[in-house]
């Protein structure tokens, strides 16, 4: 138990037809809440942070904390850099002990995406780390600052991409988007099924916040092995903090700390129940 490679968790998920929850964190409270939920549920998870979040949550502070939390956990946890944009930041994460990195060049041309991804794969192999890439265009961005629209992943392109780059996981675009959905998304399950039939690489679903439990499990049945949750955790933390500060009585940092941990804890537990596919949906 402790820090593991993400590839190990994805392989286990494939064997059991489940998905691993990849939970974005931005501070101590989020790390504590996510790890406590995983331990209480006896479930493996992925702790991750996106490169775009680093101005608020510096990698030099978050990286060692995330890695140490995983090392001392009672369950298997992988530590992942989400939506890495530059090789430089990928290397920094790997030097801190991250067991997985994502290179996101989905905004580039197909050939340019493959070239950048191959460079990331070659770097990560030196560290024995897992590599995730993205093909197609998932809506929005991790911080909500940009939105280039949604472009579904082409199944045949996915096959060629995975064969030529050797990536360990592929994030696909099937109508999903980052952030809060204004209306419930309509996922293109036919596209997902076609991708799953063409490649053996574990598939990743970004933009998990707001997708229904039923759609999560349908996606898992069609090859999704990693599901990213970010906005829901940030929102849950904020709501619990607001609730605490609006309550009667004396307020201090320690009570606020516990409220933020609790907010993330409950959100992570809720999603683990869905992704593990061991409990009926109610």
PDB file of C-alpha atoms in Angstrom:
ATOM      1  CA  UNK A   1       0.000   0.000   0.000  1.00  0.00           C
ATOM      2  CA  UNK A   2       1.197   3.533  -0.685  1.00  0.00           C
ATOM      3  CA  UNK A   3       2.624   5.325  -3.703  1.00  0.00           C
ATOM      4  CA  UNK A   4       2.152   3.347  -6.936  1.00  0.00           C
ATOM      5  CA  UNK A   5       2.306   3.886 -10.680  1.00  0.00           C
ATOM      6  CA  UNK A   6      -0.941   4.979 -12.278  1.00  0.00           C
ATOM      7  CA  UNK A   7      -0.582   2.229 -14.864  1.00  0.00           C
ATOM      8  CA  UNK A   8      -0.976  -0.367 -12.110  1.00  0.00           C
ATOM      9  CA  UNK A   9      -4.258   1.154 -10.987  1.00  0.00           C
ATOM     10  CA  UNK A  10      -5.582   1.391 -14.538  1.00  0.00           C
ATOM     11  CA  UNK A  11      -4.727  -2.243 -15.213  1.00  0.00           C
ATOM     12  CA  UNK A  12      -6.534  -3.305 -12.036  1.00  0.00           C
ATOM     13  CA  UNK A  13      -9.537  -1.219 -13.045  1.00  0.00           C
ATOM     14  CA  UNK A  14      -9.587  -2.883 -16.473  1.00  0.00           C
ATOM     15  CA  UNK A  15      -9.493  -6.345 -14.921  1.00  0.00           C
ATOM     16  CA  UNK A  16     -12.467  -5.510 -12.695  1.00  0.00           C
ATOM     17  CA  UNK A  17     -14.409  -3.347 -15.189  1.00  0.00           C
ATOM     18  CA  UNK A  18     -14.215  -0.315 -12.917  1.00  0.00           C
ATOM     19  CA  UNK A  19     -12.699   3.151 -13.031  1.00  0.00           C
ATOM     20  CA  UNK A  20     -10.216   4.884 -10.763  1.00  0.00           C
ATOM     21  CA  UNK A  21     -11.165   8.300  -9.467  1.00  0.00           C
ATOM     22  CA  UNK A  22      -8.564  10.985 -10.202  1.00  0.00           C
ATOM     23  CA  UNK A  23      -9.173  13.806  -7.757  1.00  0.00           C
ATOM     24  CA  UNK A  24      -7.633  17.230  -8.267  1.00  0.00           C
ATOM     25  CA  UNK A  25      -6.222  18.939  -5.179  1.00  0.00           C
ATOM     26  CA  UNK A  26      -5.055  22.452  -4.473  1.00  0.00           C
ATOM     27  CA  UNK A  27      -4.147  22.594  -0.792  1.00  0.00           C
ATOM     28  CA  UNK A  28      -3.504  20.562   2.354  1.00  0.00           C
ATOM     29  CA  UNK A  29      -7.180  20.168   3.156  1.00  0.00           C
ATOM     30  CA  UNK A  30      -7.983  18.703  -0.253  1.00  0.00           C
ATOM     31  CA  UNK A  31      -5.159  16.187   0.017  1.00  0.00           C
ATOM     32  CA  UNK A  32      -6.258  15.129   3.511  1.00  0.00           C
ATOM     33  CA  UNK A  33      -9.914  14.840   2.523  1.00  0.00           C
ATOM     34  CA  UNK A  34      -9.228  12.766  -0.579  1.00  0.00           C
ATOM     35  CA  UNK A  35      -6.823  10.374   1.158  1.00  0.00           C
ATOM     36  CA  UNK A  36      -9.127   9.897   4.151  1.00  0.00           C
ATOM     37  CA  UNK A  37     -12.047   9.075   1.841  1.00  0.00           C
ATOM     38  CA  UNK A  38      -9.939   6.557  -0.092  1.00  0.00           C
ATOM     39  CA  UNK A  39      -8.769   4.887   3.105  1.00  0.00           C
ATOM     40  CA  UNK A  40     -12.253   4.738   4.615  1.00  0.00           C
ATOM     41  CA  UNK A  41     -13.594   3.249   1.373  1.00  0.00           C
ATOM     42  CA  UNK A  42     -10.551   0.967   1.005  1.00  0.00           C
ATOM     43  CA  UNK A  43     -10.236   2.161  -2.577  1.00  0.00           C
ATOM     44  CA  UNK A  44      -7.273   3.181  -4.708  1.00  0.00           C
ATOM     45  CA  UNK A  45      -7.310   6.726  -6.083  1.00  0.00           C
ATOM     46  CA  UNK A  46      -5.202   9.165  -8.048  1.00  0.00           C
ATOM     47  CA  UNK A  47      -4.175  12.502  -6.551  1.00  0.00           C
ATOM     48  CA  UNK A  48      -3.580  15.055  -9.281  1.00  0.00           C
ATOM     49  CA  UNK A  49      -2.945  18.708  -9.949  1.00  0.00           C
ATOM     50  CA  UNK A  50      -3.142  20.513 -13.294  1.00  0.00           C
ATOM     51  CA  UNK A  51      -0.336  22.746 -14.539  1.00  0.00           C
ATOM     52  CA  UNK A  52      -2.782  25.648 -14.890  1.00  0.00           C
ATOM     53  CA  UNK A  53      -3.409  25.498 -11.103  1.00  0.00           C
ATOM     54  CA  UNK A  54       0.233  25.980 -10.168  1.00  0.00           C
ATOM     55  CA  UNK A  55       0.077  29.800  -9.802  1.00  0.00           C
ATOM     56  CA  UNK A  56      -2.314  29.252  -6.860  1.00  0.00           C
ATOM     57  CA  UNK A  57      -0.811  25.949  -5.699  1.00  0.00           C
ATOM     58  CA  UNK A  58       2.932  25.883  -6.480  1.00  0.00           C
ATOM     59  CA  UNK A  59       4.341  22.524  -7.497  1.00  0.00           C
ATOM     60  CA  UNK A  60       7.277  23.013  -5.115  1.00  0.00           C
ATOM     61  CA  UNK A  61       4.793  22.938  -2.216  1.00  0.00           C
ATOM     62  CA  UNK A  62       2.036  20.683  -3.519  1.00  0.00           C
ATOM     63  CA  UNK A  63       4.273  18.064  -5.127  1.00  0.00           C
ATOM     64  CA  UNK A  64       6.130  16.852  -2.016  1.00  0.00           C
ATOM     65  CA  UNK A  65       2.925  16.957   0.033  1.00  0.00           C
ATOM     66  CA  UNK A  66       0.984  14.865  -2.470  1.00  0.00           C
ATOM     67  CA  UNK A  67       3.783  12.324  -2.830  1.00  0.00           C
ATOM     68  CA  UNK A  68       4.261  11.957   0.934  1.00  0.00           C
ATOM     69  CA  UNK A  69       0.514  11.597   1.479  1.00  0.00           C
ATOM     70  CA  UNK A  70       0.473   8.768  -1.041  1.00  0.00           C
ATOM     71  CA  UNK A  71       3.550   7.089   0.427  1.00  0.00           C
ATOM     72  CA  UNK A  72       2.011   6.948   3.889  1.00  0.00           C
ATOM     73  CA  UNK A  73      -1.484   5.974   2.757  1.00  0.00           C
ATOM     74  CA  UNK A  74      -3.160   2.720   3.780  1.00  0.00           C
ATOM     75  CA  UNK A  75      -4.348   2.264   0.173  1.00  0.00           C
ATOM     76  CA  UNK A  76      -2.630   2.460  -3.213  1.00  0.00           C
ATOM     77  CA  UNK A  77      -2.430   6.019  -4.553  1.00  0.00           C
ATOM     78  CA  UNK A  78      -0.845   7.334  -7.743  1.00  0.00           C
ATOM     79  CA  UNK A  79       0.278  10.972  -7.984  1.00  0.00           C
ATOM     80  CA  UNK A  80      -0.338  12.577 -11.349  1.00  0.00           C
ATOM     81  CA  UNK A  81       0.360  15.867 -13.134  1.00  0.00           C
ATOM     82  CA  UNK A  82      -2.829  16.699 -15.013  1.00  0.00           C
ATOM     83  CA  UNK A  83      -2.866  18.712 -18.256  1.00  0.00           C
ATOM     84  CA  UNK A  84       0.865  19.261 -18.417  1.00  0.00           C
ATOM     85  CA  UNK A  85       1.683  21.818 -21.088  1.00  0.00           C
ATOM     86  CA  UNK A  86       5.469  21.811 -21.101  1.00  0.00           C
ATOM     87  CA  UNK A  87       8.190  19.180 -20.852  1.00  0.00           C
ATOM     88  CA  UNK A  88       9.885  21.376 -18.243  1.00  0.00           C
ATOM     89  CA  UNK A  89       6.958  21.116 -15.824  1.00  0.00           C
ATOM     90  CA  UNK A  90       6.553  17.400 -16.527  1.00  0.00           C
ATOM     91  CA  UNK A  91      10.194  16.878 -15.536  1.00  0.00           C
ATOM     92  CA  UNK A  92       9.728  18.918 -12.355  1.00  0.00           C
ATOM     93  CA  UNK A  93       6.782  16.736 -11.357  1.00  0.00           C
ATOM     94  CA  UNK A  94       8.719  13.556 -12.091  1.00  0.00           C
ATOM     95  CA  UNK A  95      11.671  14.835 -10.065  1.00  0.00           C
ATOM     96  CA  UNK A  96       9.333  15.353  -7.094  1.00  0.00           C
ATOM     97  CA  UNK A  97       8.282  11.718  -7.349  1.00  0.00           C
ATOM     98  CA  UNK A  98       5.045  11.882  -9.364  1.00  0.00           C
ATOM     99  CA  UNK A  99       4.317   8.445 -10.779  1.00  0.00           C
ATOM    100  CA  UNK A 100       2.326   9.748 -13.726  1.00  0.00           C
ATOM    101  CA  UNK A 101       2.175  12.767 -16.026  1.00  0.00           C
ATOM    102  CA  UNK A 102      -0.195  13.988 -18.698  1.00  0.00           C
ATOM    103  CA  UNK A 103       0.979  15.890 -21.742  1.00  0.00           C
ATOM    104  CA  UNK A 104      -1.917  17.832 -23.223  1.00  0.00           C
ATOM    105  CA  UNK A 105      -1.227  18.941 -26.777  1.00  0.00           C
ATOM    106  CA  UNK A 106      -4.769  18.355 -27.995  1.00  0.00           C
ATOM    107  CA  UNK A 107      -4.917  21.939 -29.261  1.00  0.00           C
ATOM    108  CA  UNK A 108      -2.124  21.196 -31.744  1.00  0.00           C
ATOM    109  CA  UNK A 109      -2.352  19.387 -35.063  1.00  0.00           C
ATOM    110  CA  UNK A 110      -2.478  15.589 -35.022  1.00  0.00           C
ATOM    111  CA  UNK A 111       1.172  15.261 -36.076  1.00  0.00           C
ATOM    112  CA  UNK A 112       2.369  17.910 -33.620  1.00  0.00           C
ATOM    113  CA  UNK A 113       0.389  16.277 -30.813  1.00  0.00           C
ATOM    114  CA  UNK A 114       2.041  12.933 -31.560  1.00  0.00           C
ATOM    115  CA  UNK A 115       5.520  14.462 -31.660  1.00  0.00           C
ATOM    116  CA  UNK A 116       5.120  16.276 -28.315  1.00  0.00           C
ATOM    117  CA  UNK A 117       3.529  13.211 -26.738  1.00  0.00           C
ATOM    118  CA  UNK A 118       6.369  10.967 -27.879  1.00  0.00           C
ATOM    119  CA  UNK A 119       8.859  13.356 -26.261  1.00  0.00           C
ATOM    120  CA  UNK A 120       6.891  13.138 -23.007  1.00  0.00           C
ATOM    121  CA  UNK A 121       6.782   9.337 -23.229  1.00  0.00           C
ATOM    122  CA  UNK A 122      10.552   9.154 -23.720  1.00  0.00           C
ATOM    123  CA  UNK A 123      11.092  11.405 -20.703  1.00  0.00           C
ATOM    124  CA  UNK A 124       8.687   9.529 -18.448  1.00  0.00           C
ATOM    125  CA  UNK A 125      10.197   6.145 -19.324  1.00  0.00           C
ATOM    126  CA  UNK A 126      13.451   7.264 -17.684  1.00  0.00           C
ATOM    127  CA  UNK A 127      11.519   7.603 -14.423  1.00  0.00           C
ATOM    128  CA  UNK A 128       9.386   4.506 -14.948  1.00  0.00           C
ATOM    129  CA  UNK A 129       6.305   6.728 -14.908  1.00  0.00           C
ATOM    130  CA  UNK A 130       2.920   6.439 -16.620  1.00  0.00           C
ATOM    131  CA  UNK A 131       1.955   8.819 -19.445  1.00  0.00           C
ATOM    132  CA  UNK A 132      -1.495  10.098 -20.366  1.00  0.00           C
ATOM    133  CA  UNK A 133      -2.230  12.126 -23.497  1.00  0.00           C
ATOM    134  CA  UNK A 134      -5.346  13.669 -25.014  1.00  0.00           C
ATOM    135  CA  UNK A 135      -6.802  13.388 -28.492  1.00  0.00           C
ATOM    136  CA  UNK A 136      -9.799  15.354 -29.688  1.00  0.00           C
ATOM    137  CA  UNK A 137     -10.885  18.453 -27.819  1.00  0.00           C
ATOM    138  CA  UNK A 138     -12.524  18.370 -24.407  1.00  0.00           C
ATOM    139  CA  UNK A 139     -14.570  21.505 -23.806  1.00  0.00           C
ATOM    140  CA  UNK A 140     -13.306  24.348 -21.634  1.00  0.00           C
ATOM    141  CA  UNK A 141     -10.110  24.362 -19.580  1.00  0.00           C
ATOM    142  CA  UNK A 142      -9.205  23.359 -16.048  1.00  0.00           C
ATOM    143  CA  UNK A 143      -9.435  26.935 -14.773  1.00  0.00           C
ATOM    144  CA  UNK A 144     -12.268  28.074 -17.024  1.00  0.00           C
ATOM    145  CA  UNK A 145     -10.088  30.665 -18.764  1.00  0.00           C
ATOM    146  CA  UNK A 146     -10.441  29.248 -22.279  1.00  0.00           C
ATOM    147  CA  UNK A 147     -12.906  27.245 -24.313  1.00  0.00           C
ATOM    148  CA  UNK A 148     -12.039  26.039 -27.787  1.00  0.00           C
ATOM    149  CA  UNK A 149     -15.255  24.079 -28.128  1.00  0.00           C
ATOM    150  CA  UNK A 150     -15.649  20.313 -28.265  1.00  0.00           C
ATOM    151  CA  UNK A 151     -14.289  18.043 -30.999  1.00  0.00           C
ATOM    152  CA  UNK A 152     -14.945  14.336 -30.548  1.00  0.00           C
ATOM    153  CA  UNK A 153     -11.982  11.990 -30.792  1.00  0.00           C
ATOM    154  CA  UNK A 154     -11.706  10.163 -34.110  1.00  0.00           C
ATOM    155  CA  UNK A 155     -11.489   6.404 -33.371  1.00  0.00           C
ATOM    156  CA  UNK A 156      -9.064   5.634 -36.202  1.00  0.00           C
ATOM    157  CA  UNK A 157      -6.853   8.562 -35.215  1.00  0.00           C
ATOM    158  CA  UNK A 158      -6.870   7.181 -31.662  1.00  0.00           C
ATOM    159  CA  UNK A 159      -5.552   3.831 -32.903  1.00  0.00           C
ATOM    160  CA  UNK A 160      -2.733   5.412 -34.893  1.00  0.00           C
ATOM    161  CA  UNK A 161      -1.892   7.840 -32.087  1.00  0.00           C
ATOM    162  CA  UNK A 162      -1.568   5.112 -29.447  1.00  0.00           C
ATOM    163  CA  UNK A 163       0.456   2.809 -31.701  1.00  0.00           C
ATOM    164  CA  UNK A 164       2.958   5.509 -32.633  1.00  0.00           C
ATOM    165  CA  UNK A 165       3.381   7.154 -29.223  1.00  0.00           C
ATOM    166  CA  UNK A 166       3.104   4.224 -26.823  1.00  0.00           C
ATOM    167  CA  UNK A 167       1.050   6.175 -24.301  1.00  0.00           C
ATOM    168  CA  UNK A 168      -0.328   4.322 -21.289  1.00  0.00           C
ATOM    169  CA  UNK A 169      -3.686   6.149 -21.151  1.00  0.00           C
ATOM    170  CA  UNK A 170      -5.695   8.274 -23.566  1.00  0.00           C
ATOM    171  CA  UNK A 171      -8.094  11.058 -22.622  1.00  0.00           C
ATOM    172  CA  UNK A 172     -10.934  11.174 -25.129  1.00  0.00           C
ATOM    173  CA  UNK A 173     -13.473  13.807 -26.122  1.00  0.00           C
ATOM    174  CA  UNK A 174     -17.036  12.480 -26.350  1.00  0.00           C
ATOM    175  CA  UNK A 175     -19.010  15.623 -25.538  1.00  0.00           C
ATOM    176  CA  UNK A 176     -17.493  16.094 -22.079  1.00  0.00           C
ATOM    177  CA  UNK A 177     -16.197  19.435 -20.805  1.00  0.00           C
ATOM    178  CA  UNK A 178     -14.300  20.888 -17.865  1.00  0.00           C
ATOM    179  CA  UNK A 179     -16.086  22.913 -15.207  1.00  0.00           C
ATOM    180  CA  UNK A 180     -19.792  23.054 -14.421  1.00  0.00           C
ATOM    181  CA  UNK A 181     -22.116  22.059 -17.260  1.00  0.00           C
ATOM    182  CA  UNK A 182     -24.877  24.623 -17.954  1.00  0.00           C
ATOM    183  CA  UNK A 183     -27.080  21.654 -18.901  1.00  0.00           C
ATOM    184  CA  UNK A 184     -26.546  17.923 -18.531  1.00  0.00           C
ATOM    185  CA  UNK A 185     -24.076  16.742 -21.211  1.00  0.00           C
ATOM    186  CA  UNK A 186     -25.069  14.281 -23.910  1.00  0.00           C
ATOM    187  CA  UNK A 187     -22.109  11.970 -24.198  1.00  0.00           C
ATOM    188  CA  UNK A 188     -21.369  10.309 -27.545  1.00  0.00           C
ATOM    189  CA  UNK A 189     -21.288   6.723 -26.344  1.00  0.00           C
ATOM    190  CA  UNK A 190     -21.158   5.441 -29.925  1.00  0.00           C
ATOM    191  CA  UNK A 191     -17.852   7.259 -30.393  1.00  0.00           C
ATOM    192  CA  UNK A 192     -16.538   5.901 -27.098  1.00  0.00           C
ATOM    193  CA  UNK A 193     -17.504   2.356 -28.063  1.00  0.00           C
ATOM    194  CA  UNK A 194     -15.764   2.685 -31.432  1.00  0.00           C
ATOM    195  CA  UNK A 195     -12.591   3.955 -29.760  1.00  0.00           C
ATOM    196  CA  UNK A 196     -12.650   1.147 -27.214  1.00  0.00           C
ATOM    197  CA  UNK A 197     -12.944  -1.434 -29.985  1.00  0.00           C
ATOM    198  CA  UNK A 198      -9.895  -0.090 -31.814  1.00  0.00           C
ATOM    199  CA  UNK A 199      -7.375   0.305 -28.975  1.00  0.00           C
ATOM    200  CA  UNK A 200      -6.339  -1.569 -25.844  1.00  0.00           C
ATOM    201  CA  UNK A 201      -5.093   1.518 -24.003  1.00  0.00           C
ATOM    202  CA  UNK A 202      -7.135   2.522 -20.906  1.00  0.00           C
ATOM    203  CA  UNK A 203      -9.383   5.494 -21.656  1.00  0.00           C
ATOM    204  CA  UNK A 204      -9.783   8.621 -19.538  1.00  0.00           C
ATOM    205  CA  UNK A 205     -12.838  10.824 -19.045  1.00  0.00           C
ATOM    206  CA  UNK A 206     -12.148  14.463 -18.210  1.00  0.00           C
ATOM    207  CA  UNK A 207     -14.824  16.917 -17.121  1.00  0.00           C
ATOM    208  CA  UNK A 208     -16.494  14.516 -14.719  1.00  0.00           C
ATOM    209  CA  UNK A 209     -18.324  17.110 -12.639  1.00  0.00           C
ATOM    210  CA  UNK A 210     -22.026  17.082 -13.526  1.00  0.00           C
ATOM    211  CA  UNK A 211     -22.132  13.775 -15.393  1.00  0.00           C
ATOM    212  CA  UNK A 212     -24.853  11.500 -14.015  1.00  0.00           C
ATOM    213  CA  UNK A 213     -23.988   8.304 -12.118  1.00  0.00           C
ATOM    214  CA  UNK A 214     -25.759   6.311 -14.821  1.00  0.00           C
ATOM    215  CA  UNK A 215     -23.653   7.871 -17.569  1.00  0.00           C
ATOM    216  CA  UNK A 216     -20.481   7.339 -15.545  1.00  0.00           C
ATOM    217  CA  UNK A 217     -21.195   3.633 -15.286  1.00  0.00           C
ATOM    218  CA  UNK A 218     -22.174   3.376 -18.939  1.00  0.00           C
ATOM    219  CA  UNK A 219     -18.854   4.995 -19.879  1.00  0.00           C
ATOM    220  CA  UNK A 220     -16.992   2.603 -17.593  1.00  0.00           C
ATOM    221  CA  UNK A 221     -18.658  -0.295 -19.400  1.00  0.00           C
ATOM    222  CA  UNK A 222     -17.224   1.091 -22.654  1.00  0.00           C
ATOM    223  CA  UNK A 223     -13.599   1.306 -21.555  1.00  0.00           C
ATOM    224  CA  UNK A 224     -13.254   4.385 -19.326  1.00  0.00           C
ATOM    225  CA  UNK A 225     -10.735   3.509 -16.597  1.00  0.00           C
ATOM    226  CA  UNK A 226      -9.846   6.911 -15.132  1.00  0.00           C
ATOM    227  CA  UNK A 227     -12.336   9.680 -14.355  1.00  0.00           C
ATOM    228  CA  UNK A 228     -11.231  13.184 -13.417  1.00  0.00           C
ATOM    229  CA  UNK A 229     -13.039  15.116 -10.706  1.00  0.00           C
ATOM    230  CA  UNK A 230     -11.941  18.681  -9.958  1.00  0.00           C
ATOM    231  CA  UNK A 231     -14.723  21.275  -9.953  1.00  0.00           C
ATOM    232  CA  UNK A 232     -17.010  19.169  -7.744  1.00  0.00           C
ATOM    233  CA  UNK A 233     -14.316  18.941  -5.065  1.00  0.00           C
ATOM    234  CA  UNK A 234     -13.482  22.644  -5.178  1.00  0.00           C
ATOM    235  CA  UNK A 235     -17.199  23.479  -4.983  1.00  0.00           C
ATOM    236  CA  UNK A 236     -17.816  21.059  -2.122  1.00  0.00           C
ATOM    237  CA  UNK A 237     -14.890  22.480  -0.153  1.00  0.00           C
ATOM    238  CA  UNK A 238     -16.148  26.021  -0.668  1.00  0.00           C
ATOM    239  CA  UNK A 239     -19.703  25.175   0.415  1.00  0.00           C
ATOM    240  CA  UNK A 240     -18.541  23.505   3.623  1.00  0.00           C
ATOM    241  CA  UNK A 241     -16.281  26.467   4.402  1.00  0.00           C
ATOM    242  CA  UNK A 242     -19.158  28.898   3.833  1.00  0.00           C
ATOM    243  CA  UNK A 243     -21.463  26.807   5.994  1.00  0.00           C
ATOM    244  CA  UNK A 244     -18.919  26.821   8.811  1.00  0.00           C
ATOM    245  CA  UNK A 245     -18.302  30.571   8.626  1.00  0.00           C
ATOM    246  CA  UNK A 246     -22.036  31.278   8.584  1.00  0.00           C
ATOM    247  CA  UNK A 247     -22.686  29.078  11.627  1.00  0.00           C
ATOM    248  CA  UNK A 248     -23.101  30.537  15.091  1.00  0.00           C
ATOM    249  CA  UNK A 249     -20.294  30.629  17.586  1.00  0.00           C
ATOM    250  CA  UNK A 250     -16.583  31.310  17.454  1.00  0.00           C
ATOM    251  CA  UNK A 251     -14.715  30.580  14.244  1.00  0.00           C
ATOM    252  CA  UNK A 252     -11.028  29.781  13.913  1.00  0.00           C
ATOM    253  CA  UNK A 253      -8.616  28.259  11.435  1.00  0.00           C
ATOM    254  CA  UNK A 254      -8.874  24.791  12.923  1.00  0.00           C
ATOM    255  CA  UNK A 255     -12.618  24.626  12.509  1.00  0.00           C
ATOM    256  CA  UNK A 256     -12.276  25.986   8.985  1.00  0.00           C
ATOM    257  CA  UNK A 257      -9.604  23.382   8.234  1.00  0.00           C
ATOM    258  CA  UNK A 258     -11.908  20.579   9.345  1.00  0.00           C
ATOM    259  CA  UNK A 259     -14.793  21.972   7.296  1.00  0.00           C
ATOM    260  CA  UNK A 260     -12.712  22.082   4.119  1.00  0.00           C
ATOM    261  CA  UNK A 261     -11.404  18.555   4.682  1.00  0.00           C
ATOM    262  CA  UNK A 262     -14.956  17.353   5.262  1.00  0.00           C
ATOM    263  CA  UNK A 263     -16.210  18.949   2.047  1.00  0.00           C
ATOM    264  CA  UNK A 264     -13.643  17.159  -0.090  1.00  0.00           C
ATOM    265  CA  UNK A 265     -13.986  13.922   1.878  1.00  0.00           C
ATOM    266  CA  UNK A 266     -17.722  13.626   1.213  1.00  0.00           C
ATOM    267  CA  UNK A 267     -17.364  14.444  -2.477  1.00  0.00           C
ATOM    268  CA  UNK A 268     -14.587  11.921  -3.030  1.00  0.00           C
ATOM    269  CA  UNK A 269     -16.489   9.192  -1.169  1.00  0.00           C
ATOM    270  CA  UNK A 270     -19.561   9.821  -3.299  1.00  0.00           C
ATOM    271  CA  UNK A 271     -17.628   9.422  -6.541  1.00  0.00           C
ATOM    272  CA  UNK A 272     -15.693   6.371  -5.380  1.00  0.00           C
ATOM    273  CA  UNK A 273     -19.007   4.599  -4.780  1.00  0.00           C
ATOM    274  CA  UNK A 274     -20.030   5.299  -8.375  1.00  0.00           C
ATOM    275  CA  UNK A 275     -16.703   4.477 -10.033  1.00  0.00           C
ATOM    276  CA  UNK A 276     -16.112   1.217  -8.174  1.00  0.00           C
ATOM    277  CA  UNK A 277     -19.387  -0.193  -9.529  1.00  0.00           C
ATOM    278  CA  UNK A 278     -19.864  -2.331  -6.410  1.00  0.00           C
ATOM    279  CA  UNK A 279     -22.977  -0.610  -5.062  1.00  0.00           C
ATOM    280  CA  UNK A 280     -26.303  -0.209  -6.859  1.00  0.00           C
ATOM    281  CA  UNK A 281     -27.251   3.308  -7.902  1.00  0.00           C
ATOM    282  CA  UNK A 282     -30.046   4.788  -5.788  1.00  0.00           C
TER     283      UNK A 282
END
